[in-house]
Short mmCIF file of C-alpha atoms and ligand atoms in Angstrom, two decimals:
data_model
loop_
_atom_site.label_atom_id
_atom_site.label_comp_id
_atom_site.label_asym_id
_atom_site.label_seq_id
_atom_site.Cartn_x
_atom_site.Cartn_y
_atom_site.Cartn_z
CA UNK A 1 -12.62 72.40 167.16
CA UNK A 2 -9.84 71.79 164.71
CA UNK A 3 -7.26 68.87 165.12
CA UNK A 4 -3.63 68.99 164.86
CA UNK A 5 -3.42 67.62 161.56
CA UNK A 6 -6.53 69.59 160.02
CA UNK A 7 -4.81 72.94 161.54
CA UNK A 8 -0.85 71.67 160.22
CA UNK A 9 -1.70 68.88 157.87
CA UNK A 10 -1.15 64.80 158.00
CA UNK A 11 2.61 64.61 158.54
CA UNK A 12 2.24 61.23 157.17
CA UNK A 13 1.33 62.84 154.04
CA UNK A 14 4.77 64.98 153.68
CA UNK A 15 7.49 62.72 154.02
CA UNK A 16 10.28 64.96 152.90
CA UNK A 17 9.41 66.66 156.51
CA UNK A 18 10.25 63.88 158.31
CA UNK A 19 13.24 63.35 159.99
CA UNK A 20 15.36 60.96 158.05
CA UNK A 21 15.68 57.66 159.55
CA UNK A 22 19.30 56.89 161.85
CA UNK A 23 21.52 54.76 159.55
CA UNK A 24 23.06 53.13 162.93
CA UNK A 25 20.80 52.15 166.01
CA UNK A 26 21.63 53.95 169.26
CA UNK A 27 18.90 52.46 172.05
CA UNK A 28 17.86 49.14 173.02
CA UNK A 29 15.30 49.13 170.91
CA UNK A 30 17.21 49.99 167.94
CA UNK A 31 19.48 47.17 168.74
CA UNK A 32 16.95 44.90 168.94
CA UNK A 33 15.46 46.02 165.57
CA UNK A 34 18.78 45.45 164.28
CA UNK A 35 18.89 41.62 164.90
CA UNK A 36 15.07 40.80 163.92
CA UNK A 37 16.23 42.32 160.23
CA UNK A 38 19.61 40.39 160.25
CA UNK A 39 17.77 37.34 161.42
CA UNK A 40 14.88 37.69 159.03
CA UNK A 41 18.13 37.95 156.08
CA UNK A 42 18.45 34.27 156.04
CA UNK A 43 20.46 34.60 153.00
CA UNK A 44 23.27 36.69 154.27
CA UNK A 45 24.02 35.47 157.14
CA UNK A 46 23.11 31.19 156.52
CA UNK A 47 25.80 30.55 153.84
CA UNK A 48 28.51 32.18 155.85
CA UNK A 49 27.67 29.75 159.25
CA UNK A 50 30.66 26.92 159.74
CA UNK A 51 30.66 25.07 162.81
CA UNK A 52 34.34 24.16 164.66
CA UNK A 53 34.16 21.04 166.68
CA UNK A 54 36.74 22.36 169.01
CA UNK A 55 35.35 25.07 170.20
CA UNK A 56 32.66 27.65 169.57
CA UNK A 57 32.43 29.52 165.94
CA UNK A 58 32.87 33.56 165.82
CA UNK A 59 32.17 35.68 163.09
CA UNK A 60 32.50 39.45 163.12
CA UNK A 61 29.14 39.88 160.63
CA UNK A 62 29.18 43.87 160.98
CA UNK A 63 30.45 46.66 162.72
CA UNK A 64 28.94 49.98 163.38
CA UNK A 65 30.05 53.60 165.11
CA UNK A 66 30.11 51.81 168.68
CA UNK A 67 28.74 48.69 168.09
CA UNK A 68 29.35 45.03 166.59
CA UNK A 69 27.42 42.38 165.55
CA UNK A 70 28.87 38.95 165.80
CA UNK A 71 27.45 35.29 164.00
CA UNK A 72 28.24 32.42 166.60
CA UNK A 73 27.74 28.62 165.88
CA UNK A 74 27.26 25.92 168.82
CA UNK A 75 27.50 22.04 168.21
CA UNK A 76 25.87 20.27 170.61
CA UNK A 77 27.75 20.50 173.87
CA UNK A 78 29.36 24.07 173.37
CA UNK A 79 28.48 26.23 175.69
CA UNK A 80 30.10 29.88 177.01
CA UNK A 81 31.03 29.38 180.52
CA UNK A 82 30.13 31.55 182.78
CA UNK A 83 31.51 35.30 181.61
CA UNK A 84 30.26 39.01 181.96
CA UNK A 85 30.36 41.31 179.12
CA UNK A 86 32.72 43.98 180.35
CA UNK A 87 31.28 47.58 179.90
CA UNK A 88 29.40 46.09 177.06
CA UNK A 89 25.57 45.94 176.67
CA UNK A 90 24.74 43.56 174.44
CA UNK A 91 21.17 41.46 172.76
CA UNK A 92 21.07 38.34 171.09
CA UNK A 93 18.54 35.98 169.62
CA UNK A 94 18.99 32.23 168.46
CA UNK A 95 18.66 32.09 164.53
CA UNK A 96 18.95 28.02 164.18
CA UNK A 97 18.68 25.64 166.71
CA UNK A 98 18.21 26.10 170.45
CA UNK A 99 20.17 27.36 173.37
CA UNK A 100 19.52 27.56 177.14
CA UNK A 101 20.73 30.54 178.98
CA UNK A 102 21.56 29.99 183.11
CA UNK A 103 21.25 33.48 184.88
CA UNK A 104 20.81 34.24 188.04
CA UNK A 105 19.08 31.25 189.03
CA UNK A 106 17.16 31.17 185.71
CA UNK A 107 17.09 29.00 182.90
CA UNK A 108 16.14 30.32 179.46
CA UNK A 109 15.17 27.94 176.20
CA UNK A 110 15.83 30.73 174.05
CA UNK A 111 14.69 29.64 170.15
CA UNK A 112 14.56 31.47 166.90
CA UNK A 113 12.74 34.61 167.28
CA UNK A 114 13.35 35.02 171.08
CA UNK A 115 15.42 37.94 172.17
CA UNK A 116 17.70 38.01 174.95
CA UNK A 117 19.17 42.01 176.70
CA UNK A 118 21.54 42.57 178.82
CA UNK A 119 22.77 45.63 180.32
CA UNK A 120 26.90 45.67 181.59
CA UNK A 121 27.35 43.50 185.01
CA UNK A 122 25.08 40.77 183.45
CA UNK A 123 26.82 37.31 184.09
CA UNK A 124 25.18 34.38 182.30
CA UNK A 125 26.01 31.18 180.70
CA UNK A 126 25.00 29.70 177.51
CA UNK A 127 25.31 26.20 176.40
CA UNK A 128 23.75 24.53 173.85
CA UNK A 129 22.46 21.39 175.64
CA UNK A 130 20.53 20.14 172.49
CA UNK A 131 21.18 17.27 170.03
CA UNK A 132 21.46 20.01 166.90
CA UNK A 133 23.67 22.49 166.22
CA UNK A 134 22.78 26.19 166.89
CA UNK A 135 23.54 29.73 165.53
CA UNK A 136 23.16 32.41 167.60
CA UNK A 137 23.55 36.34 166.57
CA UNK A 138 24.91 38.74 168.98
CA UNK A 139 25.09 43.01 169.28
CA UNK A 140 27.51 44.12 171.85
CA UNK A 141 27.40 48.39 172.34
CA UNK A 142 30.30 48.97 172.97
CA UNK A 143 32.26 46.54 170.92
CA UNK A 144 33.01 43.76 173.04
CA UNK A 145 36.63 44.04 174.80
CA UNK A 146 36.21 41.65 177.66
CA UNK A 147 34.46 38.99 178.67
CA UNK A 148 35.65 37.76 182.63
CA UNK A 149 35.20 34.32 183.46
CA UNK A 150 33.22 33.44 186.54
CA UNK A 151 32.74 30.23 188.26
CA UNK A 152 30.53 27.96 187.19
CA UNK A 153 26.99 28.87 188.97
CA UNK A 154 25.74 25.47 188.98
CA UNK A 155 24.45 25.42 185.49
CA UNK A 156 23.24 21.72 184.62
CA UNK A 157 23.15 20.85 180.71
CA UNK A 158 21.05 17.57 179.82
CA UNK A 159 24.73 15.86 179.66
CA UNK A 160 26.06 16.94 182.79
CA UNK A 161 22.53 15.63 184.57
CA UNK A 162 23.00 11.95 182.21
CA UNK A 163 26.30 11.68 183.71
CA UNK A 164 25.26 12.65 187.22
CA UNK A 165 22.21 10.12 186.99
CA UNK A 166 24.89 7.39 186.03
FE1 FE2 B 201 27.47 36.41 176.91
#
């Protein structure tokens, strides 16, 4: 019996057959390709990182048809509140530092290389509870055009639980 690639060829072995690869992502998985190969591009994103003592740091790093990726520096003690995302789906992975995530009950220790998704509706709060600053990198499809506050759902940082053992 003959096999698919004896009876058509190895498709691996005709490339200009192939489908050309999307220049944007457009699934989850896509998305989530997108941030390991920003994250792995120390270089481009590392020298543009500045860290605002006042509040979180935003950068818009890239935009795409429906989608934006955003750079985001914490200093210890920064955190998000607690927000949803709008219509917006969105994944995001740590590139420095650490950050804890409090969703629905859970807490997260999300670190370089972990990778967080979300689909619209998701309410969660980030902080970064550590003694270092953090960067985090963010996709948001669609772009992100709100982001509701919610009250806080109990989250406890490491100095909210210092001041409460005091
Ligand atoms: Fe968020």
């Amino acid at each position: 019996m003959n096999s698919d690639v004896e009876i058509a060829g190895d498709p691996l072995a005709l490339p200009h057959l192939m489908p050309p690869a999307p220049a944007h992502p457009t699934t989850v998985a896509g998305f989530a390709r997108l941030i390991r190969t920003i994250a792995a591009d120390s270089p481009g994103w590392a020298p543009l990182v500045q860290y605002d003592p006042v509040s979180r740091w935003y950068h818009r790093l890239r935009t795409g048809p429906g989608y934006e990726v955003w750079l985001l520096s914490w200093l210890p003690g920064q955190g998000s509140g607690r927000h949803d995302h709008g219509a917006s789906s969105g994944v995001f992975t740590v590139l420095d530092g650490e950050l804890t995530e409090h969703s629905q009950g859970q807490r997260h220790v999300l670190r370089p290389d972990a990778q967080r998704v979300f689909a619209p509706g998701y309410v969660h709060e980030v902080v970064n509870d550590g003694l270092a600053p953090a960067v985090s990198l963010h996709v948001y499809f669609p772009g992100l055009t709100e982001m509701a506050m919610h009250p806080s759902g109990g989250a406890c940082t490491a100095a909210a639980a210092a001041l409460a053992a005091d």
